[in-house]
Amino acid sequence: MKSTREFAMRILAVFTCAILSGLLVLPIGTPAAQKTEVWVAGTMAPSLYDPADLHHNVVEDDMFDGVTTTVKVPYLRTLGLVTFPYTTPYDESIAGGALNTVNAIKAIRAEDPTGTIVIAGLSQGSDVIMIAIRQLEDEGYDTSNIKPLVQGNPSSNVGGLKTSFAFGYVPGVGITLGGDTTPTKTPVIQMRKQYDIVADMPQYINALAIVNAGLGFMLGQHSYNGPLYGPTHVVTTSADGMITDVFVPYEGIVPVLKPFEMLGVPHALLEPINQPVKDLIELGYDRSFYGVPGAYPGKPIRMGLVPPPRLLVPGLKKFMEDSAIAVQKYAALVVPDRTPPVTSVPEVNDDPPTVANETVMNQRTVDTETSKDTQDASLEDDATPSVRRKTDVFADKPAFKFSEPKRLKLLRERLGRSPLFGDNENKPRRMQSTDDKPSDKESEDESGTDSSTSSSLSGSTESTSSPSNSSESASSSSNTSSSGSASSSNSSNSEGAAA
């Protein structure tokens, strides 16, 4: 019994040691999968850079996260006479680069069979990568963990400088035209910039578009950096999913107008014409399928003569519309806007005045008119009977500020009520113009009337002084006062005529 228990304990100890040994040996014997970047640089004369430093990738994306090792593929990177004195033809350069790329991939795979290989290339390096991928696929090599990224690809199916022509050879440079980007097993991501003649060559013969793309290449459109999937980038995929095209739109003054800006032409003169010129440039391209999933061509598109009507008619219509807008902008620069500025109108308070405000205004008017009454007292005759104060006349009217003509009217009214003009109170008065002068006869009649009036006034004064006619004087006084009140009402009615 005891021996059986001891045997069981030994068996359990052996299994425990085996499990612990496996846990300790497993991490050491099986290393974790790594991510390696393979970089293939573009065309550049070796004398300008250290051959050991073949540039580096500056495009940002998640596909480069976790990269532990970077392998740079060495090759000639020449372009015939363009890279003088290193005049090796382009075709020979990319052939050697593709061979070195294939060898680098196989060496990395031998060290890490399960690791991910991110292979990126620029310009000529993109051509090298596509040739290497085609060779690996033709050999039946497993490319499932290889992720290619080509930037400024001259063999792009759309806009590639080589693929725009079906055949041909350029002497002095040593480049054979044609080619394509048609992977069958390895998904490829390609990044292209608008107006980069290497990867955005016009699809139709358009001299302005070709010159513009060439200037774009020279002015920096062939430099690729920043995020791969930007907010303005247009992504188009092929039907089989093997190609993902990332297109970077151009912003600002088109390259063909940039030399004028460098010469000092003001931006205000170039900006109105920028859009019409861009419309003419875009007549050399077919971008109708951009951004449509599965619409990217799986085969290369060669350059045509003229765009079809479906592209030409809308393009010309847009050019005419933008040209009209440009003319308006230039007219605004030549003829300044003379429209008067809009001024704010003060708000008018239409609310009826309150009782308190009306009382204050009446009191202010009474004080003002009382001071004016004392100033005009010198103009009145001493024999004038008791004249009613302005407060009695305008107590029941809304308060207002008298202007100069109304003061004259009030003075005429008072003179009309005076004894000197008592006989003429009820007679209508007519304004005479300066040309309407009275005749000599009329002047004599008026002088006779004035003398008779003064004699009657003197007789009236004598009668009031005698005691026998006191009762008649009292009745005459009462008639005079009543006549004065009637004259006040008549004078108000004839105020317009007196004026």
GROMACS .gro file of C-alpha atoms in nm:
model
  499
    1MET     CA    1   0.000   0.000   0.000
    2LYS     CA    2   0.280   0.228   0.090
    3SER     CA    3   0.475   0.138  -0.222
    4THR     CA    4   0.172   0.216  -0.442
    5ARG     CA    5   0.140   0.562  -0.288
    6GLU     CA    6   0.506   0.635  -0.340
    7PHE     CA    7   0.481   0.531  -0.707
    8ALA     CA    8   0.189   0.765  -0.763
    9MET     CA    9   0.376   1.054  -0.607
   10ARG     CA   10   0.676   0.992  -0.833
   11ILE     CA   11   0.456   0.987  -1.145
   12LEU     CA   12   0.294   1.319  -1.041
   13ALA     CA   13   0.634   1.479  -0.982
   14VAL     CA   14   0.755   1.372  -1.325
   15PHE     CA   15   0.451   1.526  -1.503
   16THR     CA   16   0.488   1.846  -1.305
   17CYS     CA   17   0.852   1.883  -1.403
   18ALA     CA   18   0.767   1.820  -1.768
   19ILE     CA   19   0.498   2.088  -1.776
   20LEU     CA   20   0.718   2.345  -1.606
   21SER     CA   21   1.004   2.267  -1.842
   22GLY     CA   22   0.777   2.317  -2.144
   23LEU     CA   23   0.655   2.654  -2.019
   24LEU     CA   24   1.009   2.772  -1.967
   25VAL     CA   25   1.148   2.644  -2.295
   26LEU     CA   26   0.856   2.753  -2.526
   27PRO     CA   27   0.921   3.133  -2.521
   28ILE     CA   28   1.290   3.080  -2.575
   29GLY     CA   29   1.265   2.827  -2.854
   30THR     CA   30   0.983   2.998  -3.052
   31PRO     CA   31   1.043   3.376  -3.091
   32ALA     CA   32   0.749   3.611  -3.161
   33ALA     CA   33   0.675   3.716  -3.522
   34GLN     CA   34   0.836   4.044  -3.628
   35LYS     CA   35   0.757   4.315  -3.884
   36THR     CA   36   1.031   4.415  -4.127
   37GLU     CA   37   1.031   4.711  -4.365
   38VAL     CA   38   1.203   4.685  -4.702
   39TRP     CA   39   1.269   5.025  -4.859
   40VAL     CA   40   1.348   5.071  -5.230
   41ALA     CA   41   1.452   5.430  -5.310
   42GLY     CA   42   1.391   5.619  -5.633
   43THR     CA   43   1.612   5.762  -5.906
   44MET     CA   44   1.909   5.959  -5.781
   45ALA     CA   45   2.271   5.995  -5.887
   46PRO     CA   46   2.480   5.805  -5.629
   47SER     CA   47   2.729   6.092  -5.612
   48LEU     CA   48   2.468   6.314  -5.446
   49TYR     CA   49   2.401   6.076  -5.156
   50ASP     CA   50   2.593   5.830  -4.954
   51PRO     CA   51   2.533   5.494  -5.128
   52ALA     CA   52   2.487   5.334  -4.788
   53ASP     CA   53   2.193   5.564  -4.711
   54LEU     CA   54   1.931   5.495  -4.974
   55HIS     CA   55   1.683   5.749  -4.842
   56HIS     CA   56   1.385   5.637  -4.631
   57ASN     CA   57   1.009   5.618  -4.632
   58VAL     CA   58   0.823   5.922  -4.493
   59VAL     CA   59   0.463   5.813  -4.557
   60GLU     CA   60   0.272   5.757  -4.235
   61ASP     CA   61   0.028   5.471  -4.188
   62ASP     CA   62  -0.066   5.196  -3.947
   63MET     CA   63   0.102   4.943  -4.174
   64PHE     CA   64   0.438   5.070  -4.049
   65ASP     CA   65   0.351   5.041  -3.681
   66GLY     CA   66   0.558   4.784  -3.498
   67VAL     CA   67   0.841   4.771  -3.753
   68THR     CA   68   1.149   4.633  -3.583
   69THR     CA   69   1.394   4.622  -3.874
   70THR     CA   70   1.444   4.830  -4.190
   71VAL     CA   71   1.625   4.680  -4.487
   72LYS     CA   72   1.734   4.916  -4.768
   73VAL     CA   73   1.775   4.757  -5.110
   74PRO     CA   74   2.090   4.874  -5.294
   75TYR     CA   75   2.082   4.922  -5.672
   76LEU     CA   76   2.206   5.173  -5.933
   77ARG     CA   77   1.901   5.410  -5.936
   78THR     CA   78   2.019   5.565  -6.265
   79LEU     CA   79   1.826   5.717  -6.555
   80GLY     CA   80   2.066   5.727  -6.844
   81LEU     CA   81   2.196   6.073  -6.935
   82VAL     CA   82   1.966   6.234  -6.679
   83THR     CA   83   2.193   6.108  -6.399
   84PHE     CA   84   2.518   6.193  -6.579
   85PRO     CA   85   2.791   6.085  -6.529
   86TYR     CA   86   2.622   5.766  -6.412
   87THR     CA   87   2.459   5.682  -6.742
   88THR     CA   88   2.339   5.326  -6.689
   89PRO     CA   89   2.007   5.284  -6.874
   90TYR     CA   90   1.684   5.279  -6.674
   91ASP     CA   91   1.587   4.928  -6.780
   92GLU     CA   92   1.918   4.786  -6.657
   93SER     CA   93   1.887   4.975  -6.328
   94ILE     CA   94   1.538   4.844  -6.242
   95ALA     CA   95   1.632   4.488  -6.345
   96GLY     CA   96   1.918   4.487  -6.096
   97GLY     CA   97   1.700   4.645  -5.829
   98ALA     CA   98   1.426   4.383  -5.875
   99LEU     CA   99   1.680   4.099  -5.837
  100ASN     CA  100   1.816   4.250  -5.515
  101THR     CA  101   1.463   4.301  -5.381
  102VAL     CA  102   1.367   3.939  -5.439
  103ASN     CA  103   1.681   3.821  -5.264
  104ALA     CA  104   1.616   4.052  -4.967
  105ILE     CA  105   1.259   3.922  -4.925
  106LYS     CA  106   1.372   3.559  -4.936
  107ALA     CA  107   1.647   3.624  -4.682
  108ILE     CA  108   1.403   3.788  -4.440
  109ARG     CA  109   1.156   3.504  -4.484
  110ALA     CA  110   1.424   3.248  -4.410
  111GLU     CA  111   1.498   3.412  -4.076
  112ASP     CA  112   1.136   3.477  -3.984
  113PRO     CA  113   0.891   3.255  -4.177
  114THR     CA  114   0.582   3.402  -4.006
  115GLY     CA  115   0.687   3.766  -3.994
  116THR     CA  116   0.524   4.048  -4.193
  117ILE     CA  117   0.722   4.222  -4.466
  118VAL     CA  118   0.620   4.578  -4.555
  119ILE     CA  119   0.791   4.675  -4.880
  120ALA     CA  120   0.774   5.042  -4.985
  121GLY     CA  121   0.922   5.221  -5.285
  122LEU     CA  122   0.926   5.564  -5.453
  123SER     CA  123   0.928   5.643  -5.825
  124GLN     CA  124   1.182   5.406  -5.987
  125GLY     CA  125   1.170   5.204  -5.666
  126SER     CA  126   0.796   5.144  -5.725
  127ASP     CA  127   0.876   5.001  -6.067
  128VAL     CA  128   1.137   4.777  -5.904
  129ILE     CA  129   0.884   4.648  -5.648
  130MET     CA  130   0.621   4.559  -5.910
  131ILE     CA  131   0.876   4.366  -6.114
  132ALA     CA  132   0.989   4.179  -5.799
  133ILE     CA  133   0.629   4.094  -5.699
  134ARG     CA  134   0.560   3.960  -6.047
  135GLN     CA  135   0.870   3.740  -6.032
  136LEU     CA  136   0.772   3.599  -5.690
  137GLU     CA  137   0.417   3.525  -5.807
  138ASP     CA  138   0.546   3.358  -6.122
  139GLU     CA  139   0.768   3.135  -5.905
  140GLY     CA  140   0.471   3.040  -5.687
  141TYR     CA  141   0.626   3.203  -5.383
  142ASP     CA  142   0.396   3.264  -5.086
  143THR     CA  143   0.335   3.639  -5.071
  144SER     CA  144   0.048   3.631  -4.823
  145ASN     CA  145   0.243   3.822  -4.557
  146ILE     CA  146   0.395   4.077  -4.798
  147LYS     CA  147   0.237   4.426  -4.809
  148PRO     CA  148   0.363   4.645  -5.094
  149LEU     CA  149   0.320   5.028  -5.097
  150VAL     CA  150   0.425   5.205  -5.419
  151GLN     CA  151   0.449   5.587  -5.434
  152GLY     CA  152   0.460   5.781  -5.761
  153ASN     CA  153   0.441   5.459  -5.960
  154PRO     CA  154   0.543   5.513  -6.328
  155SER     CA  155   0.373   5.181  -6.416
  156SER     CA  156   0.035   5.277  -6.267
  157ASN     CA  157  -0.260   5.160  -6.477
  158VAL     CA  158  -0.398   5.516  -6.474
  159GLY     CA  159  -0.161   5.810  -6.529
  160GLY     CA  160   0.164   5.610  -6.527
  161LEU     CA  161   0.435   5.771  -6.739
  162LYS     CA  162   0.537   5.432  -6.885
  163THR     CA  163   0.190   5.281  -6.917
  164SER     CA  164   0.044   5.585  -7.098
  165PHE     CA  165   0.219   5.457  -7.413
  166ALA     CA  166   0.161   5.108  -7.547
  167PHE     CA  167   0.513   5.066  -7.679
  168GLY     CA  168   0.831   5.257  -7.753
  169TYR     CA  169   1.183   5.316  -7.635
  170VAL     CA  170   1.345   5.641  -7.521
  171PRO     CA  171   1.714   5.649  -7.623
  172GLY     CA  172   1.958   5.831  -7.401
  173VAL     CA  173   1.743   5.746  -7.099
  174GLY     CA  174   1.716   5.377  -7.172
  175ILE     CA  175   1.351   5.331  -7.075
  176THR     CA  176   1.109   5.096  -7.248
  177LEU     CA  177   0.754   5.225  -7.255
  178GLY     CA  178   0.454   5.010  -7.171
  179GLY     CA  179   0.429   4.801  -6.856
  180ASP     CA  180   0.146   4.771  -6.607
  181THR     CA  181   0.052   4.708  -6.244
  182THR     CA  182  -0.146   4.385  -6.245
  183PRO     CA  183  -0.080   4.173  -5.935
  184THR     CA  184  -0.268   3.846  -5.915
  185LYS     CA  185  -0.206   3.727  -5.557
  186THR     CA  186  -0.055   4.021  -5.369
  187PRO     CA  187  -0.275   4.325  -5.285
  188VAL     CA  188  -0.091   4.649  -5.369
  189ILE     CA  189  -0.151   4.999  -5.232
  190GLN     CA  190  -0.038   5.283  -5.458
  191MET     CA  191  -0.024   5.655  -5.373
  192ARG     CA  192  -0.041   5.917  -5.650
  193LYS     CA  193  -0.037   6.296  -5.647
  194GLN     CA  194  -0.232   6.513  -5.887
  195TYR     CA  195  -0.019   6.680  -6.157
  196ASP     CA  196   0.280   6.451  -6.098
  197ILE     CA  197   0.381   6.361  -6.453
  198VAL     CA  198   0.535   6.031  -6.336
  199ALA     CA  199   0.209   5.897  -6.186
  200ASP     CA  200  -0.056   6.142  -6.320
  201MET     CA  201   0.021   6.171  -6.689
  202PRO     CA  202  -0.269   6.314  -6.898
  203GLN     CA  203  -0.484   6.047  -7.061
  204TYR     CA  204  -0.556   6.257  -7.371
  205ILE     CA  205  -0.330   6.473  -7.587
  206ASN     CA  206  -0.345   6.813  -7.419
  207ALA     CA  207  -0.036   7.034  -7.445
  208LEU     CA  208  -0.140   7.255  -7.152
  209ALA     CA  209  -0.202   6.951  -6.931
  210ILE     CA  210   0.132   6.791  -7.022
  211VAL     CA  211   0.328   7.111  -6.951
  212ASN     CA  212   0.139   7.156  -6.625
  213ALA     CA  213   0.220   6.799  -6.510
  214GLY     CA  214   0.586   6.848  -6.597
  215LEU     CA  215   0.603   7.167  -6.393
  216GLY     CA  216   0.422   6.990  -6.110
  217PHE     CA  217   0.696   6.725  -6.105
  218MET     CA  218   0.963   6.995  -6.088
  219LEU     CA  219   0.781   7.196  -5.818
  220GLY     CA  220   0.753   6.912  -5.566
  221GLN     CA  221   0.452   6.703  -5.666
  222HIS     CA  222   0.677   6.397  -5.683
  223SER     CA  223   0.762   6.421  -5.311
  224TYR     CA  224   0.548   6.188  -5.104
  225ASN     CA  225   0.507   6.236  -4.730
  226GLY     CA  226   0.243   6.277  -4.465
  227PRO     CA  227  -0.045   6.041  -4.390
  228LEU     CA  228  -0.143   5.778  -4.644
  229TYR     CA  229  -0.517   5.826  -4.593
  230GLY     CA  230  -0.568   6.201  -4.554
  231PRO     CA  231  -0.907   6.375  -4.519
  232THR     CA  232  -0.901   6.499  -4.882
  233HIS     CA  233  -0.751   6.186  -5.039
  234VAL     CA  234  -0.964   5.992  -5.287
  235VAL     CA  235  -0.952   5.612  -5.252
  236THR     CA  236  -1.049   5.385  -5.542
  237THR     CA  237  -1.023   5.007  -5.551
  238SER     CA  238  -1.015   4.761  -5.838
  239ALA     CA  239  -1.285   4.504  -5.897
  240ASP     CA  240  -1.068   4.213  -5.781
  241GLY     CA  241  -0.942   4.405  -5.476
  242MET     CA  242  -0.577   4.366  -5.576
  243ILE     CA  243  -0.519   4.744  -5.622
  244THR     CA  244  -0.605   5.025  -5.383
  245ASP     CA  245  -0.539   5.364  -5.543
  246VAL     CA  246  -0.496   5.662  -5.307
  247PHE     CA  247  -0.515   5.990  -5.502
  248VAL     CA  248  -0.396   6.317  -5.343
  249PRO     CA  249  -0.572   6.623  -5.497
  250TYR     CA  250  -0.376   6.939  -5.579
  251GLU     CA  251  -0.458   7.263  -5.395
  252GLY     CA  252  -0.365   7.623  -5.479
  253ILE     CA  253  -0.241   7.792  -5.797
  254VAL     CA  254  -0.188   7.531  -6.069
  255PRO     CA  255   0.178   7.460  -6.154
  256VAL     CA  256   0.154   7.619  -6.500
  257LEU     CA  257   0.083   7.957  -6.331
  258LYS     CA  258   0.344   7.918  -6.060
  259PRO     CA  259   0.627   8.078  -6.267
  260PHE     CA  260   0.424   8.400  -6.291
  261GLU     CA  261   0.380   8.398  -5.915
  262MET     CA  262   0.755   8.349  -5.873
  263LEU     CA  263   0.817   8.649  -6.101
  264GLY     CA  264   0.616   8.872  -5.869
  265VAL     CA  265   0.270   8.876  -6.025
  266PRO     CA  266   0.024   8.947  -5.739
  267HIS     CA  267  -0.182   8.657  -5.619
  268ALA     CA  268  -0.496   8.869  -5.663
  269LEU     CA  269  -0.438   8.870  -6.041
  270LEU     CA  270  -0.368   8.497  -6.066
  271GLU     CA  271  -0.645   8.368  -5.842
  272PRO     CA  272  -0.943   8.463  -6.070
  273ILE     CA  273  -0.792   8.289  -6.374
  274ASN     CA  274  -0.669   7.984  -6.182
  275GLN     CA  275  -0.997   7.790  -6.202
  276PRO     CA  276  -1.058   7.844  -6.579
  277VAL     CA  277  -0.701   7.731  -6.653
  278LYS     CA  278  -0.753   7.428  -6.431
  279ASP     CA  279  -1.070   7.343  -6.626
  280LEU     CA  280  -0.871   7.339  -6.950
  281ILE     CA  281  -0.606   7.119  -6.788
  282GLU     CA  282  -0.863   6.871  -6.657
  283LEU     CA  283  -0.991   6.820  -7.014
  284GLY     CA  284  -0.687   6.595  -7.053
  285TYR     CA  285  -0.798   6.357  -6.776
  286ASP     CA  286  -1.080   6.116  -6.705
  287ARG     CA  287  -1.151   6.123  -6.333
  288SER     CA  288  -1.512   6.009  -6.354
  289PHE     CA  289  -1.440   5.679  -6.174
  290TYR     CA  290  -1.235   5.829  -5.889
  291GLY     CA  291  -1.372   5.737  -5.550
  292VAL     CA  292  -1.601   5.462  -5.686
  293PRO     CA  293  -1.536   5.126  -5.517
  294GLY     CA  294  -1.434   4.858  -5.765
  295ALA     CA  295  -1.403   5.109  -6.053
  296TYR     CA  296  -1.024   5.132  -6.073
  297PRO     CA  297  -0.904   4.974  -6.398
  298GLY     CA  298  -0.737   4.634  -6.363
  299LYS     CA  299  -0.550   4.692  -6.690
  300PRO     CA  300  -0.344   4.991  -6.807
  301ILE     CA  301  -0.516   5.279  -6.991
  302ARG     CA  302  -0.321   5.418  -7.286
  303MET     CA  303  -0.321   5.783  -7.394
  304GLY     CA  304  -0.599   5.883  -7.638
  305LEU     CA  305  -0.633   6.167  -7.889
  306VAL     CA  306  -0.931   6.367  -7.764
  307PRO     CA  307  -1.167   6.318  -7.470
  308PRO     CA  308  -1.509   6.170  -7.549
  309PRO     CA  309  -1.818   6.398  -7.559
  310ARG     CA  310  -1.927   6.280  -7.212
  311LEU     CA  311  -1.614   6.451  -7.076
  312LEU     CA  312  -1.565   6.730  -7.332
  313VAL     CA  313  -1.911   6.892  -7.317
  314PRO     CA  314  -1.936   6.924  -6.936
  315GLY     CA  315  -1.572   7.034  -6.920
  316LEU     CA  316  -1.622   7.317  -7.171
  317LYS     CA  317  -1.944   7.424  -6.999
  318LYS     CA  318  -1.765   7.447  -6.665
  319PHE     CA  319  -1.483   7.642  -6.831
  320MET     CA  320  -1.731   7.902  -6.966
  321GLU     CA  321  -1.899   7.941  -6.627
  322ASP     CA  322  -1.570   7.984  -6.443
  323SER     CA  323  -1.448   8.227  -6.710
  324ALA     CA  324  -1.754   8.447  -6.653
  325ILE     CA  325  -1.684   8.446  -6.281
  326ALA     CA  326  -1.320   8.539  -6.349
  327VAL     CA  327  -1.431   8.836  -6.563
  328GLN     CA  328  -1.651   8.958  -6.280
  329LYS     CA  329  -1.362   8.931  -6.034
  330TYR     CA  330  -1.133   9.128  -6.265
  331ALA     CA  331  -1.404   9.391  -6.315
  332ALA     CA  332  -1.433   9.424  -5.938
  333LEU     CA  333  -1.059   9.484  -5.919
  334VAL     CA  334  -1.066   9.754  -6.191
  335VAL     CA  335  -1.390   9.930  -6.091
  336PRO     CA  336  -1.420   9.969  -5.715
  337ASP     CA  337  -1.752   9.922  -5.546
  338ARG     CA  338  -1.918  10.261  -5.499
  339THR     CA  339  -2.226  10.141  -5.318
  340PRO     CA  340  -2.281  10.372  -5.020
  341PRO     CA  341  -2.250  10.205  -4.686
  342VAL     CA  342  -2.569  10.111  -4.511
  343THR     CA  343  -2.628  10.336  -4.213
  344SER     CA  344  -2.849  10.242  -3.926
  345VAL     CA  345  -3.172  10.443  -3.895
  346PRO     CA  346  -3.253  10.553  -3.540
  347GLU     CA  347  -3.564  10.404  -3.400
  348VAL     CA  348  -3.861  10.638  -3.363
  349ASN     CA  349  -4.072  10.603  -3.054
  350ASP     CA  350  -4.434  10.609  -3.171
  351ASP     CA  351  -4.578  10.554  -2.825
  352PRO     CA  352  -4.815  10.832  -2.711
  353PRO     CA  353  -4.667  11.061  -2.446
  354THR     CA  354  -4.766  10.994  -2.091
  355VAL     CA  355  -4.948  11.247  -1.875
  356ALA     CA  356  -4.639  11.319  -1.670
  357ASN     CA  357  -4.422  11.381  -1.979
  358GLU     CA  358  -4.688  11.603  -2.136
  359THR     CA  359  -4.714  11.812  -1.814
  360VAL     CA  360  -4.337  11.861  -1.808
  361MET     CA  361  -4.331  11.962  -2.174
  362ASN     CA  362  -4.617  12.206  -2.123
  363GLN     CA  363  -4.437  12.359  -1.825
  364ARG     CA  364  -4.117  12.398  -2.029
  365THR     CA  365  -4.311  12.558  -2.312
  366VAL     CA  366  -4.482  12.799  -2.072
  367ASP     CA  367  -4.147  12.907  -1.927
  368THR     CA  368  -3.993  12.949  -2.269
  369GLU     CA  369  -4.285  13.145  -2.414
  370THR     CA  370  -4.307  13.363  -2.100
  371SER     CA  371  -3.947  13.471  -2.150
  372LYS     CA  372  -4.017  13.538  -2.516
  373ASP     CA  373  -4.331  13.735  -2.417
  374THR     CA  374  -4.120  13.973  -2.206
  375GLN     CA  375  -3.881  14.026  -2.496
  376ASP     CA  376  -4.165  14.112  -2.735
  377ALA     CA  377  -4.342  14.345  -2.489
  378SER     CA  378  -4.155  14.644  -2.632
  379LEU     CA  379  -4.324  14.589  -2.967
  380GLU     CA  380  -4.679  14.634  -2.829
  381ASP     CA  381  -4.859  14.965  -2.779
  382ASP     CA  382  -4.930  15.089  -2.426
  383ALA     CA  383  -5.297  15.148  -2.516
  384THR     CA  384  -5.352  14.786  -2.599
  385PRO     CA  385  -5.623  14.638  -2.376
  386SER     CA  386  -5.553  14.340  -2.160
  387VAL     CA  387  -5.393  14.072  -2.380
  388ARG     CA  388  -5.439  13.713  -2.284
  389ARG     CA  389  -5.124  13.524  -2.184
  390LYS     CA  390  -4.987  13.244  -2.397
  391THR     CA  391  -5.066  13.001  -2.120
  392ASP     CA  392  -5.436  13.079  -2.166
  393VAL     CA  393  -5.423  13.051  -2.543
  394PHE     CA  394  -5.229  12.722  -2.569
  395ALA     CA  395  -5.329  12.551  -2.243
  396ASP     CA  396  -5.550  12.301  -2.428
  397LYS     CA  397  -5.299  12.234  -2.711
  398PRO     CA  398  -5.007  11.993  -2.710
  399ALA     CA  399  -4.677  12.149  -2.621
  400PHE     CA  400  -4.441  12.236  -2.905
  401LYS     CA  401  -4.149  12.461  -2.968
  402PHE     CA  402  -4.227  12.777  -3.163
  403SER     CA  403  -4.028  12.851  -3.472
  404GLU     CA  404  -3.960  13.199  -3.608
  405PRO     CA  405  -4.259  13.218  -3.851
  406LYS     CA  406  -4.510  13.126  -3.580
  407ARG     CA  407  -4.381  13.405  -3.355
  408LEU     CA  408  -4.446  13.651  -3.636
  409LYS     CA  409  -4.798  13.513  -3.678
  410LEU     CA  410  -4.862  13.557  -3.306
  411LEU     CA  411  -4.733  13.916  -3.322
  412ARG     CA  412  -4.965  13.993  -3.614
  413GLU     CA  413  -5.254  13.845  -3.419
  414ARG     CA  414  -5.185  14.073  -3.124
  415LEU     CA  415  -5.153  14.380  -3.348
  416GLY     CA  416  -5.484  14.287  -3.511
  417ARG     CA  417  -5.656  14.292  -3.173
  418SER     CA  418  -5.515  14.633  -3.077
  419PRO     CA  419  -5.737  14.950  -3.097
  420LEU     CA  420  -5.517  15.089  -3.374
  421PHE     CA  421  -5.644  14.818  -3.608
  422GLY     CA  422  -5.982  14.744  -3.449
  423ASP     CA  423  -6.180  14.845  -3.758
  424ASN     CA  424  -5.991  14.603  -3.978
  425GLU     CA  425  -6.030  14.290  -3.759
  426ASN     CA  426  -6.299  14.124  -3.963
  427LYS     CA  427  -6.161  14.223  -4.301
  428PRO     CA  428  -5.976  13.959  -4.498
  429ARG     CA  429  -5.607  14.026  -4.534
  430ARG     CA  430  -5.414  13.955  -4.848
  431MET     CA  431  -5.045  13.908  -4.880
  432GLN     CA  432  -4.892  14.144  -5.129
  433SER     CA  433  -4.591  14.058  -5.330
  434THR     CA  434  -4.304  14.298  -5.379
  435ASP     CA  435  -4.419  14.368  -5.735
  436ASP     CA  436  -4.779  14.444  -5.632
  437LYS     CA  437  -4.735  14.806  -5.518
  438PRO     CA  438  -5.044  15.025  -5.436
  439SER     CA  439  -5.124  15.317  -5.662
  440ASP     CA  440  -5.112  15.680  -5.551
  441LYS     CA  441  -5.489  15.694  -5.518
  442GLU     CA  442  -5.501  15.394  -5.294
  443SER     CA  443  -5.225  15.546  -5.079
  444GLU     CA  444  -5.427  15.865  -5.035
  445ASP     CA  445  -5.736  15.664  -4.938
  446GLU     CA  446  -5.540  15.467  -4.681
  447SER     CA  447  -5.395  15.788  -4.531
  448GLY     CA  448  -5.743  15.938  -4.509
  449THR     CA  449  -5.870  15.629  -4.336
  450ASP     CA  450  -5.585  15.644  -4.084
  451SER     CA  451  -5.660  16.010  -4.003
  452SER     CA  452  -6.031  15.942  -3.955
  453THR     CA  453  -5.949  15.650  -3.733
  454SER     CA  454  -5.722  15.860  -3.513
  455SER     CA  455  -5.987  16.136  -3.483
  456SER     CA  456  -6.249  15.883  -3.380
  457LEU     CA  457  -6.014  15.744  -3.119
  458SER     CA  458  -5.959  16.095  -2.973
  459GLY     CA  459  -6.333  16.155  -2.963
  460SER     CA  460  -6.383  15.829  -2.785
  461THR     CA  461  -6.124  15.929  -2.525
  462GLU     CA  462  -6.301  16.259  -2.457
  463SER     CA  463  -6.639  16.088  -2.413
  464THR     CA  464  -6.502  15.848  -2.151
  465SER     CA  465  -6.369  16.141  -1.947
  466SER     CA  466  -6.715  16.312  -1.912
  467PRO     CA  467  -6.923  16.188  -1.614
  468SER     CA  468  -7.253  16.212  -1.803
  469ASN     CA  469  -7.155  15.931  -2.038
  470SER     CA  470  -7.023  15.685  -1.776
  471SER     CA  471  -7.296  15.430  -1.841
  472GLU     CA  472  -7.234  15.446  -2.214
  473SER     CA  473  -6.864  15.403  -2.148
  474ALA     CA  474  -6.931  15.091  -1.940
  475SER     CA  475  -7.147  14.942  -2.210
  476SER     CA  476  -6.885  15.036  -2.468
  477SER     CA  477  -6.620  14.866  -2.256
  478SER     CA  478  -6.824  14.548  -2.234
  479ASN     CA  479  -6.881  14.555  -2.608
  480THR     CA  480  -6.512  14.606  -2.663
  481SER     CA  481  -6.423  14.304  -2.447
  482SER     CA  482  -6.675  14.085  -2.624
  483SER     CA  483  -6.549  14.219  -2.953
  484GLY     CA  484  -6.196  14.127  -2.842
  485SER     CA  485  -6.295  13.765  -2.774
  486ALA     CA  486  -6.470  13.741  -3.107
  487SER     CA  487  -6.169  13.892  -3.274
  488SER     CA  488  -5.951  13.628  -3.108
  489SER     CA  489  -6.154  13.349  -3.265
  490ASN     CA  490  -6.168  13.522  -3.602
  491SER     CA  491  -5.798  13.593  -3.597
  492SER     CA  492  -5.724  13.225  -3.540
  493ASN     CA  493  -5.934  13.139  -3.844
  494SER     CA  494  -5.767  13.403  -4.058
  495GLU     CA  495  -5.420  13.312  -3.940
  496GLY     CA  496  -5.338  13.140  -4.262
  497ALA     CA  497  -5.448  13.441  -4.466
  498ALA     CA  498  -5.252  13.685  -4.247
  499ALA     CA  499  -4.942  13.476  -4.294
   0.00000   0.00000   0.00000
